[in-house]
mmCIF file of C-alpha atoms and ligand atoms in Angstrom:
data_model
loop_
_atom_site.group_PDB
_atom_site.id
_atom_site.type_symbol
_atom_site.label_atom_id
_atom_site.label_comp_id
_atom_site.label_asym_id
_atom_site.label_seq_id
_atom_site.Cartn_x
_atom_site.Cartn_y
_atom_site.Cartn_z
ATOM 1 C CA MET N 294 105.568 157.730 108.958
ATOM 2 C CA PRO N 295 103.745 160.799 110.402
ATOM 3 C CA ASP N 296 102.954 163.469 107.792
ATOM 4 C CA GLN N 297 105.210 166.193 109.205
ATOM 5 C CA GLY N 298 108.626 167.665 108.383
ATOM 6 C CA LYS N 299 111.831 167.189 110.339
ATOM 7 C CA PHE N 300 112.166 168.147 113.993
ATOM 8 C CA LEU N 301 115.319 169.906 115.174
ATOM 9 C CA VAL N 302 116.225 169.544 118.864
ATOM 10 C CA VAL N 303 118.675 172.284 119.873
ATOM 11 C CA GLY N 304 120.719 170.893 122.741
ATOM 12 C CA GLY N 305 120.184 167.259 121.763
ATOM 13 C CA ASP N 306 122.526 165.937 124.471
ATOM 14 C CA SER N 307 120.943 167.808 127.379
ATOM 15 C CA LEU N 308 118.832 165.872 129.879
ATOM 16 C CA VAL N 309 115.611 167.233 128.366
ATOM 17 C CA GLY N 310 116.898 167.219 124.763
ATOM 18 C CA GLY N 311 118.016 163.580 124.829
ATOM 19 C CA ALA N 312 114.611 162.416 126.092
ATOM 20 C CA THR N 313 112.827 164.515 123.441
ATOM 21 C CA VAL N 314 114.931 163.132 120.589
ATOM 22 C CA LYS N 315 114.183 159.615 121.826
ATOM 23 C CA ALA N 316 110.419 160.215 122.095
ATOM 24 C CA LEU N 317 110.126 161.860 118.655
ATOM 25 C CA ALA N 318 112.201 159.138 116.972
ATOM 26 C CA ALA N 319 110.161 156.384 118.665
ATOM 27 C CA ARG N 320 107.004 157.981 117.203
ATOM 28 C CA GLY N 321 108.484 157.623 113.707
ATOM 29 C CA HIS N 322 109.485 161.251 113.157
ATOM 30 C CA GLU N 323 112.642 162.410 111.439
ATOM 31 C CA VAL N 324 114.629 164.195 114.128
ATOM 32 C CA LEU N 325 117.953 166.038 114.144
ATOM 33 C CA ALA N 326 119.812 166.652 117.405
ATOM 34 C CA SER N 327 122.199 169.596 117.622
ATOM 35 C CA THR N 328 125.586 169.351 119.311
ATOM 36 C CA ARG N 329 128.619 171.588 119.719
ATOM 37 C CA ARG N 330 130.982 168.613 119.489
ATOM 38 C CA GLU N 331 132.115 168.274 115.884
ATOM 39 C CA GLU N 332 133.452 164.753 116.391
ATOM 40 C CA THR N 333 129.940 163.497 117.277
ATOM 41 C CA VAL N 334 128.241 164.857 114.136
ATOM 42 C CA GLY N 335 126.763 162.119 111.942
ATOM 43 C CA PRO N 336 123.393 160.675 110.943
ATOM 44 C CA GLY N 337 120.711 162.509 112.923
ATOM 45 C CA ARG N 338 123.251 164.871 114.515
ATOM 46 C CA VAL N 339 124.064 168.391 113.290
ATOM 47 C CA LEU N 340 126.570 170.968 114.439
ATOM 48 C CA MET N 341 125.370 174.148 116.152
ATOM 49 C CA ASP N 342 127.173 176.526 118.485
ATOM 50 C CA PHE N 343 125.165 179.703 118.933
ATOM 51 C CA GLU N 344 128.131 181.300 120.709
ATOM 52 C CA ARG N 345 130.130 181.093 117.481
ATOM 53 C CA GLU N 346 127.587 181.597 114.706
ATOM 54 C CA GLU N 347 126.054 184.968 113.836
ATOM 55 C CA THR N 348 123.047 183.579 112.000
ATOM 56 C CA TYR N 349 121.806 180.027 111.845
ATOM 57 C CA ARG N 350 120.278 178.293 108.810
ATOM 58 C CA ALA N 351 118.260 175.254 109.807
ATOM 59 C CA PRO N 352 118.932 172.058 107.830
ATOM 60 C CA GLU N 353 116.715 171.428 104.790
ATOM 61 C CA GLY N 354 113.268 170.073 105.646
ATOM 62 C CA VAL N 355 113.153 171.213 109.288
ATOM 63 C CA ASP N 356 109.767 172.755 110.089
ATOM 64 C CA TYR N 357 109.757 172.455 113.906
ATOM 65 C CA ALA N 358 112.549 173.306 116.361
ATOM 66 C CA LEU N 359 112.703 172.756 120.120
ATOM 67 C CA VAL N 360 115.176 175.196 121.642
ATOM 68 C CA ILE N 361 116.217 173.343 124.783
ATOM 69 C CA ALA N 362 119.881 174.413 125.133
ATOM 70 C CA ALA N 363 120.659 177.108 127.680
ATOM 71 C CA ALA N 364 123.148 178.207 130.301
ATOM 72 C CA THR N 365 121.512 176.246 133.120
ATOM 73 C CA ASN N 366 123.977 176.304 136.001
ATOM 74 C CA TYR N 367 122.644 178.586 138.802
ATOM 75 C CA GLU N 368 126.132 179.530 140.027
ATOM 76 C CA ARG N 369 127.359 180.322 136.513
ATOM 77 C CA CYS N 370 124.291 182.530 135.892
ATOM 78 C CA GLU N 371 125.162 184.543 139.046
ATOM 79 C CA THR N 372 128.847 185.007 138.242
ATOM 80 C CA ASP N 373 129.635 184.592 134.518
ATOM 81 C CA PRO N 374 128.457 187.477 132.282
ATOM 82 C CA GLN N 375 128.506 185.098 129.276
ATOM 83 C CA ALA N 376 125.612 183.112 130.821
ATOM 84 C CA ARG N 377 123.385 186.190 130.529
ATOM 85 C CA VAL N 378 124.562 186.782 126.950
ATOM 86 C CA ILE N 379 123.596 183.172 126.108
ATOM 87 C CA ASN N 380 120.182 183.207 127.809
ATOM 88 C CA VAL N 381 119.045 186.744 127.034
ATOM 89 C CA GLU N 382 120.724 187.563 123.709
ATOM 90 C CA LEU N 383 122.024 184.565 121.761
ATOM 91 C CA ILE N 384 119.157 182.128 122.343
ATOM 92 C CA PRO N 385 116.392 184.697 121.623
ATOM 93 C CA ARG N 386 118.304 185.653 118.459
ATOM 94 C CA LEU N 387 118.450 181.974 117.462
ATOM 95 C CA VAL N 388 114.686 181.630 118.072
ATOM 96 C CA ALA N 389 114.077 184.745 115.954
ATOM 97 C CA SER N 390 116.116 183.344 113.072
ATOM 98 C CA LEU N 391 114.219 180.028 113.233
ATOM 99 C CA LEU N 392 110.876 181.888 113.223
ATOM 100 C CA GLU N 393 112.077 184.019 110.315
ATOM 101 C CA GLN N 394 112.715 180.792 108.357
ATOM 102 C CA GLY N 395 109.043 179.834 108.810
ATOM 103 C CA ILE N 396 109.787 177.198 111.468
ATOM 104 C CA PHE N 397 107.474 176.477 114.444
ATOM 105 C CA VAL N 398 109.458 176.888 117.689
ATOM 106 C CA THR N 399 109.177 175.559 121.237
ATOM 107 C CA PHE N 400 111.337 177.537 123.665
ATOM 108 C CA ILE N 401 111.990 175.773 126.966
ATOM 109 C CA SER N 402 111.773 177.858 130.139
ATOM 110 C CA THR N 403 111.469 177.162 133.849
ATOM 111 C CA ASN N 404 109.095 177.272 136.827
ATOM 112 C CA SER N 405 111.635 179.517 138.573
ATOM 113 C CA VAL N 406 110.393 182.561 136.584
ATOM 114 C CA PHE N 407 107.410 182.602 139.003
ATOM 115 C CA GLY N 408 109.664 182.937 142.047
ATOM 116 C CA GLY N 409 108.134 180.082 144.075
ATOM 117 C CA GLU N 410 105.649 181.956 146.300
ATOM 118 C CA ARG N 411 102.496 181.329 144.249
ATOM 119 C CA PRO N 412 100.919 177.840 144.270
ATOM 120 C CA TRP N 413 100.247 176.309 140.857
ATOM 121 C CA PRO N 414 100.793 179.438 138.714
ATOM 122 C CA HIS N 415 98.704 179.593 135.535
ATOM 123 C CA GLU N 416 100.526 179.592 132.190
ATOM 124 C CA ASP N 417 99.792 183.319 131.716
ATOM 125 C CA ASP N 418 100.402 184.538 135.282
ATOM 126 C CA PRO N 419 102.878 187.386 135.879
ATOM 127 C CA HIS N 420 106.492 186.520 136.726
ATOM 128 C CA ALA N 421 108.483 187.234 139.890
ATOM 129 C CA PRO N 422 111.981 185.846 139.213
ATOM 130 C CA GLY N 423 114.464 185.885 142.100
ATOM 131 C CA ILE N 424 117.799 184.229 141.256
ATOM 132 C CA ALA N 425 119.926 185.223 138.231
ATOM 133 C CA TYR N 426 119.035 182.050 136.263
ATOM 134 C CA ALA N 427 115.315 182.818 136.651
ATOM 135 C CA ARG N 428 115.780 186.488 135.762
ATOM 136 C CA GLN N 429 117.676 185.502 132.622
ATOM 137 C CA LYS N 430 115.036 182.980 131.522
ATOM 138 C CA ASP N 431 112.326 185.591 132.192
ATOM 139 C CA GLU N 432 114.171 188.201 130.130
ATOM 140 C CA GLY N 433 114.838 185.575 127.444
ATOM 141 C CA GLU N 434 111.095 184.847 127.230
ATOM 142 C CA ARG N 435 110.328 188.552 126.843
ATOM 143 C CA GLU N 436 112.975 189.019 124.131
ATOM 144 C CA ILE N 437 111.566 186.038 122.220
ATOM 145 C CA LEU N 438 108.011 187.410 122.416
ATOM 146 C CA LYS N 439 109.280 190.780 121.154
ATOM 147 C CA PHE N 440 110.931 189.108 118.131
ATOM 148 C CA ALA N 441 107.827 186.966 117.515
ATOM 149 C CA ASP N 442 105.671 190.117 117.474
ATOM 150 C CA GLU N 443 108.036 191.854 115.047
ATOM 151 C CA LEU N 444 107.833 188.799 112.774
ATOM 152 C CA ASP N 445 104.079 188.356 113.333
ATOM 153 C CA ALA N 446 104.887 184.766 114.331
ATOM 154 C CA ARG N 447 103.252 184.264 117.769
ATOM 155 C CA ASP N 448 101.081 181.557 116.218
ATOM 156 C CA ARG N 449 104.264 179.544 115.493
ATOM 157 C CA LEU N 450 105.744 179.820 118.978
ATOM 158 C CA ASN N 451 105.182 178.235 122.339
ATOM 159 C CA ILE N 452 107.079 178.833 125.557
ATOM 160 C CA THR N 453 107.014 175.628 127.585
ATOM 161 C CA ARG N 454 108.071 175.889 131.244
ATOM 162 C CA LEU N 455 109.259 172.877 133.192
ATOM 163 C CA THR N 456 109.641 171.903 136.843
ATOM 164 C CA LYS N 457 112.613 169.843 138.078
ATOM 165 C CA ILE N 458 113.563 166.843 135.948
ATOM 166 C CA MET N 459 114.893 163.647 137.523
ATOM 167 C CA GLU N 460 116.867 160.681 136.205
ATOM 168 C CA SER N 461 118.046 157.754 138.314
ATOM 169 C CA ASP N 462 121.533 159.341 138.338
ATOM 170 C CA THR N 463 120.388 162.863 139.298
ATOM 171 C CA PRO N 464 121.894 163.944 142.649
ATOM 172 C CA PRO N 465 121.262 163.009 145.399
ATOM 173 C CA LEU N 466 119.897 159.644 144.161
ATOM 174 C CA PRO N 467 123.259 157.866 143.579
ATOM 175 C CA ASN N 468 124.332 158.759 147.145
ATOM 176 C CA TRP N 469 121.020 157.636 148.614
ATOM 177 C CA LEU N 470 121.144 154.298 146.772
ATOM 178 C CA ALA N 471 124.769 153.709 147.823
ATOM 179 C CA ALA N 472 123.838 154.423 151.463
ATOM 180 C CA TRP N 473 120.770 152.151 151.362
ATOM 181 C CA ASP N 474 122.851 149.384 149.753
ATOM 182 C CA LYS N 475 125.084 149.525 152.855
ATOM 183 C CA GLY N 476 122.131 149.699 155.237
ATOM 184 C CA GLU N 477 122.974 153.331 156.072
ATOM 185 C CA VAL N 478 120.643 156.215 156.795
ATOM 186 C CA VAL N 479 119.992 159.086 154.328
ATOM 187 C CA THR N 480 119.141 162.582 155.538
ATOM 188 C CA PRO N 481 116.877 164.341 153.006
ATOM 189 C CA PHE N 482 115.830 167.980 153.465
ATOM 190 C CA SER N 483 112.232 168.495 154.496
ATOM 191 C CA ASP N 484 112.508 172.244 153.844
ATOM 192 C CA LEU N 485 113.379 171.839 150.147
ATOM 193 C CA ILE N 486 110.286 171.584 147.959
ATOM 194 C CA PHE N 487 110.000 170.509 144.348
ATOM 195 C CA ALA N 488 107.490 169.040 141.900
ATOM 196 C CA PRO N 489 109.668 166.540 140.042
ATOM 197 C CA MET N 490 109.014 164.816 136.719
ATOM 198 C CA SER N 491 110.881 162.069 134.872
ATOM 199 C CA THR N 492 112.909 162.764 131.733
ATOM 200 C CA ARG N 493 110.780 160.167 129.950
ATOM 201 C CA PHE N 494 107.559 162.056 130.861
ATOM 202 C CA VAL N 495 109.061 165.367 129.709
ATOM 203 C CA GLY N 496 110.385 163.885 126.437
ATOM 204 C CA GLU N 497 107.013 162.291 125.621
ATOM 205 C CA SER N 498 105.093 165.442 126.591
ATOM 206 C CA LEU N 499 107.308 167.693 124.460
ATOM 207 C CA ALA N 500 106.856 165.297 121.535
ATOM 208 C CA THR N 501 103.059 165.593 121.979
ATOM 209 C CA ILE N 502 103.240 169.400 122.129
ATOM 210 C CA ALA N 503 105.408 169.438 118.984
ATOM 211 C CA GLU N 504 103.023 167.129 117.113
ATOM 212 C CA LYS N 505 100.013 169.259 118.087
ATOM 213 C CA ARG N 506 101.749 172.582 117.245
ATOM 214 C CA VAL N 507 100.095 174.461 120.096
ATOM 215 C CA SER N 508 101.114 178.125 120.465
ATOM 216 C CA GLY N 509 101.293 180.324 123.588
ATOM 217 C CA ASN N 510 102.490 179.507 127.107
ATOM 218 C CA LEU N 511 102.475 175.874 128.258
ATOM 219 C CA HIS N 512 103.520 174.052 131.445
ATOM 220 C CA LEU N 513 104.823 170.584 132.305
ATOM 221 C CA SER N 514 104.880 169.738 135.999
ATOM 222 C CA GLY N 515 104.932 167.067 138.639
ATOM 223 C CA ALA N 516 101.468 166.642 140.220
ATOM 224 C CA GLU N 517 102.577 167.375 143.800
ATOM 225 C CA ASN N 518 104.750 169.838 145.667
ATOM 226 C CA VAL N 519 106.850 167.445 147.736
ATOM 227 C CA SER N 520 109.797 167.759 150.079
ATOM 228 C CA TYR N 521 112.931 165.703 149.473
ATOM 229 C CA THR N 522 111.891 163.689 152.549
ATOM 230 C CA ARG N 523 108.538 162.763 150.989
ATOM 231 C CA PHE N 524 110.381 161.938 147.751
ATOM 232 C CA ALA N 525 112.834 159.689 149.647
ATOM 233 C CA GLU N 526 109.863 157.893 151.261
ATOM 234 C CA ALA N 527 108.257 157.274 147.864
ATOM 235 C CA LEU N 528 111.557 155.918 146.515
ATOM 236 C CA ALA N 529 112.103 153.714 149.555
ATOM 237 C CA GLY N 530 108.597 152.328 149.086
ATOM 238 C CA ARG N 531 109.342 151.514 145.439
ATOM 239 C CA LEU N 532 112.688 149.889 146.269
ATOM 240 C CA GLY N 533 111.562 147.995 149.366
ATOM 241 C CA VAL N 534 113.909 150.003 151.611
ATOM 242 C CA ASP N 535 113.108 150.234 155.332
ATOM 243 C CA SER N 536 111.764 153.740 156.067
ATOM 244 C CA ALA N 537 113.948 153.717 159.213
ATOM 245 C CA LEU N 538 116.821 154.436 156.782
ATOM 246 C CA ILE N 539 115.366 157.928 156.210
ATOM 247 C CA GLU N 540 116.096 160.591 158.824
ATOM 248 C CA ALA N 541 114.614 163.924 157.801
ATOM 249 C CA THR N 542 116.674 167.045 158.355
ATOM 250 C CA THR N 543 116.598 170.602 156.998
ATOM 251 C CA SER N 544 119.061 172.660 154.989
ATOM 252 C CA THR N 545 118.813 175.305 157.745
ATOM 253 C CA GLU N 546 119.790 172.744 160.375
ATOM 254 C CA LYS N 547 122.731 171.638 158.222
ATOM 255 C CA GLY N 548 123.764 175.242 157.522
ATOM 256 C CA ILE N 549 123.568 174.690 153.764
ATOM 257 C CA HIS N 550 122.707 177.648 151.538
ATOM 258 C CA ILE N 551 120.312 176.722 148.731
ATOM 259 C CA ALA N 552 120.033 179.274 145.918
ATOM 260 C CA PHE N 553 116.412 178.568 144.924
ATOM 261 C CA LYS N 554 114.208 177.479 147.813
ATOM 262 C CA PRO N 555 110.607 177.878 146.655
ATOM 263 C CA THR N 556 107.573 177.471 148.880
ATOM 264 C CA TYR N 557 105.732 176.110 145.831
ATOM 265 C CA SER N 558 107.395 174.532 142.832
ATOM 266 C CA GLY N 559 104.556 172.915 140.835
ATOM 267 C CA LEU N 560 103.139 174.611 137.757
ATOM 268 C CA GLY N 561 99.444 174.900 136.914
ATOM 269 C CA MET N 562 98.640 173.035 133.691
ATOM 270 C CA THR N 563 95.047 174.214 133.048
ATOM 271 C CA ARG N 564 95.687 175.698 129.610
ATOM 272 C CA THR N 565 98.156 172.952 128.637
ATOM 273 C CA GLN N 566 95.693 170.228 129.601
ATOM 274 C CA GLU N 567 92.857 171.888 127.662
ATOM 275 C CA LEU N 568 94.914 172.220 124.498
ATOM 276 C CA THR N 569 97.018 169.045 124.571
ATOM 277 C CA GLY N 570 95.358 166.583 126.948
ATOM 278 C CA LEU N 571 98.606 166.389 128.964
ATOM 279 C CA ARG N 572 98.293 166.106 132.746
ATOM 280 C CA PRO N 573 100.832 166.607 135.559
ATOM 281 C CA GLN N 574 102.922 163.519 136.356
ATOM 282 C CA PRO N 575 101.966 161.812 139.667
ATOM 283 C CA LEU N 576 104.849 161.094 142.075
ATOM 284 C CA GLU N 577 104.250 157.331 141.851
ATOM 285 C CA ALA N 578 104.621 157.462 138.052
ATOM 286 C CA LEU N 579 107.916 159.348 138.391
ATOM 287 C CA VAL N 580 109.268 156.792 140.839
ATOM 288 C CA ARG N 581 108.215 153.969 138.494
ATOM 289 C CA ASP N 582 110.018 155.682 135.599
ATOM 290 C CA LEU N 583 113.155 156.090 137.705
ATOM 291 C CA PHE N 584 113.191 152.419 138.698
ATOM 292 C CA PRO N 585 111.092 150.478 136.169
ATOM 293 C CA ALA N 586 112.312 147.115 137.431
ATOM 294 C CA ALA N 587 112.493 146.155 141.096
ATOM 295 C CA ARG N 588 116.073 146.757 142.201
ATOM 296 C CA ASP N 589 117.954 144.295 144.375
ATOM 297 C CA LEU N 590 119.687 145.923 147.299
ATOM 298 C CA ASP N 591 122.801 144.006 148.437
HETATM 299 N N1 NAP M 720 117.026 170.079 134.246
HETATM 300 C C1 NAP M 720 115.966 170.606 134.877
HETATM 301 O O1 NAP M 720 115.568 170.141 135.966
HETATM 302 C C2 NAP M 720 115.224 171.789 134.265
HETATM 303 C C3 NAP M 720 114.126 172.326 134.957
HETATM 304 C C4 NAP M 720 113.418 173.404 134.385
HETATM 305 C C5 NAP M 720 113.812 173.900 133.156
HETATM 306 N N2 NAP M 720 114.902 173.372 132.504
HETATM 307 C C6 NAP M 720 115.275 173.917 131.194
HETATM 308 O O2 NAP M 720 115.407 172.825 130.288
HETATM 309 C C7 NAP M 720 116.430 173.099 129.357
HETATM 310 C C8 NAP M 720 117.421 171.947 129.370
HETATM 311 O O3 NAP M 720 117.959 171.788 130.677
HETATM 312 P P1 NAP M 720 118.962 170.584 130.967
HETATM 313 O O4 NAP M 720 119.155 170.560 132.439
HETATM 314 O O5 NAP M 720 118.453 169.380 130.258
HETATM 315 O O6 NAP M 720 120.274 171.147 130.231
HETATM 316 P P2 NAP M 720 121.768 170.647 130.370
HETATM 317 O O7 NAP M 720 121.764 169.146 130.574
HETATM 318 O O8 NAP M 720 122.491 171.556 131.304
HETATM 319 O O9 NAP M 720 122.335 170.911 128.893
HETATM 320 C C9 NAP M 720 122.537 172.191 128.340
HETATM 321 C C10 NAP M 720 122.531 172.047 126.825
HETATM 322 O O10 NAP M 720 122.796 173.349 126.262
HETATM 323 C C11 NAP M 720 123.678 173.179 125.177
HETATM 324 N N3 NAP M 720 124.446 174.402 124.933
HETATM 325 C C12 NAP M 720 125.006 175.201 125.865
HETATM 326 N N4 NAP M 720 125.673 176.206 125.255
HETATM 327 C C13 NAP M 720 125.514 176.022 123.904
HETATM 328 C C14 NAP M 720 125.977 176.699 122.737
HETATM 329 N N5 NAP M 720 126.779 177.757 122.813
HETATM 330 N N6 NAP M 720 125.611 176.260 121.521
HETATM 331 C C15 NAP M 720 124.824 175.148 121.410
HETATM 332 N N7 NAP M 720 124.359 174.443 122.470
HETATM 333 C C16 NAP M 720 124.714 174.877 123.700
HETATM 334 C C17 NAP M 720 124.589 172.042 125.600
HETATM 335 O O11 NAP M 720 125.165 171.522 124.427
HETATM 336 P P3 NAP M 720 126.345 170.436 124.413
HETATM 337 O O12 NAP M 720 125.680 169.130 124.772
HETATM 338 O O13 NAP M 720 126.817 170.449 122.995
HETATM 339 O O14 NAP M 720 127.353 170.893 125.423
HETATM 340 C C18 NAP M 720 123.591 171.081 126.296
HETATM 341 O O15 NAP M 720 123.012 170.224 125.326
HETATM 342 C C19 NAP M 720 117.027 174.447 129.747
HETATM 343 O O16 NAP M 720 116.445 175.427 128.937
HETATM 344 C C20 NAP M 720 116.614 174.633 131.202
HETATM 345 O O17 NAP M 720 116.486 175.993 131.513
HETATM 346 C C21 NAP M 720 115.613 172.321 133.033
#
């Protein structure tokens, strides 16, 4: 068993949180996942709702917390004032209380704080958030740094920003697979750029960061800025699908408004690589993680 205390994953059922719990547990660590659903509390699962609790006392023995929970829906961040309260007030306050208890904290943020016009931003580059979600995460980061300074705890804090995370059931993949199964064409957007990573890669990388207890700003990113068309081609290659079943289009052509449409999505990982040895995930590795076994199309 590794010689470390317990890890607390706040937001244990989120896409990122679930993968992190799995990776830490597989490495032999004691890990607690937080949930808001009382009926699911049990071994390895603890109750936490930062919208209800004023102050939070971490369970006995926890010495590292990954604060992954957030209000993540772009539309909700634009329209619901509570989303801002969660991202800019409640979560920074939770991080402060964890730091105050002597716990090392990872706070999860997003590539969108850079606004999407700068290629491969460095971990310490200035921010240029556009949409409400990005502005709230940016403000949340600043609040957390302010608390960490007040507590003289910057050496027990890292802010880890992520690019887009994909699972095999992340839209639009289920629709694409259903279409390919029927021999139908899919129409990915070639004007929508991202630098995707697999949940497995993110979970493993966060476990490494937590084990190494690195402080400061860190990034996890896909290795390429790709369009959804290029992504569809990589998937088709993996699945043995005829590339004739991909007909590129654009969101502009389709008249679809997309809230966050960056020119560049990938994050620079220079500092992260130096301090942790982690490298960006290549597209081929993502596609392998999404479909580890060859899949039979009917
Ligand atoms: N997904 C991505 O592509 C992506 C990309 C970049 C950055 N990120 C960042 O990664 C983190 C996780 O994203 P995700 O997409 O995995 O999240 P998600 O699946 O949308 O899950 C959100 C999590 O927040 C928890 N939560 C919300 N309100 C809460 C409250 N009042 N008290 C306690 N927990 C609360 C939810 O808990 P319950 O399960 O109990 O409802 C859930 O576990 C976020 O910080 C996000 O900004 C995600």
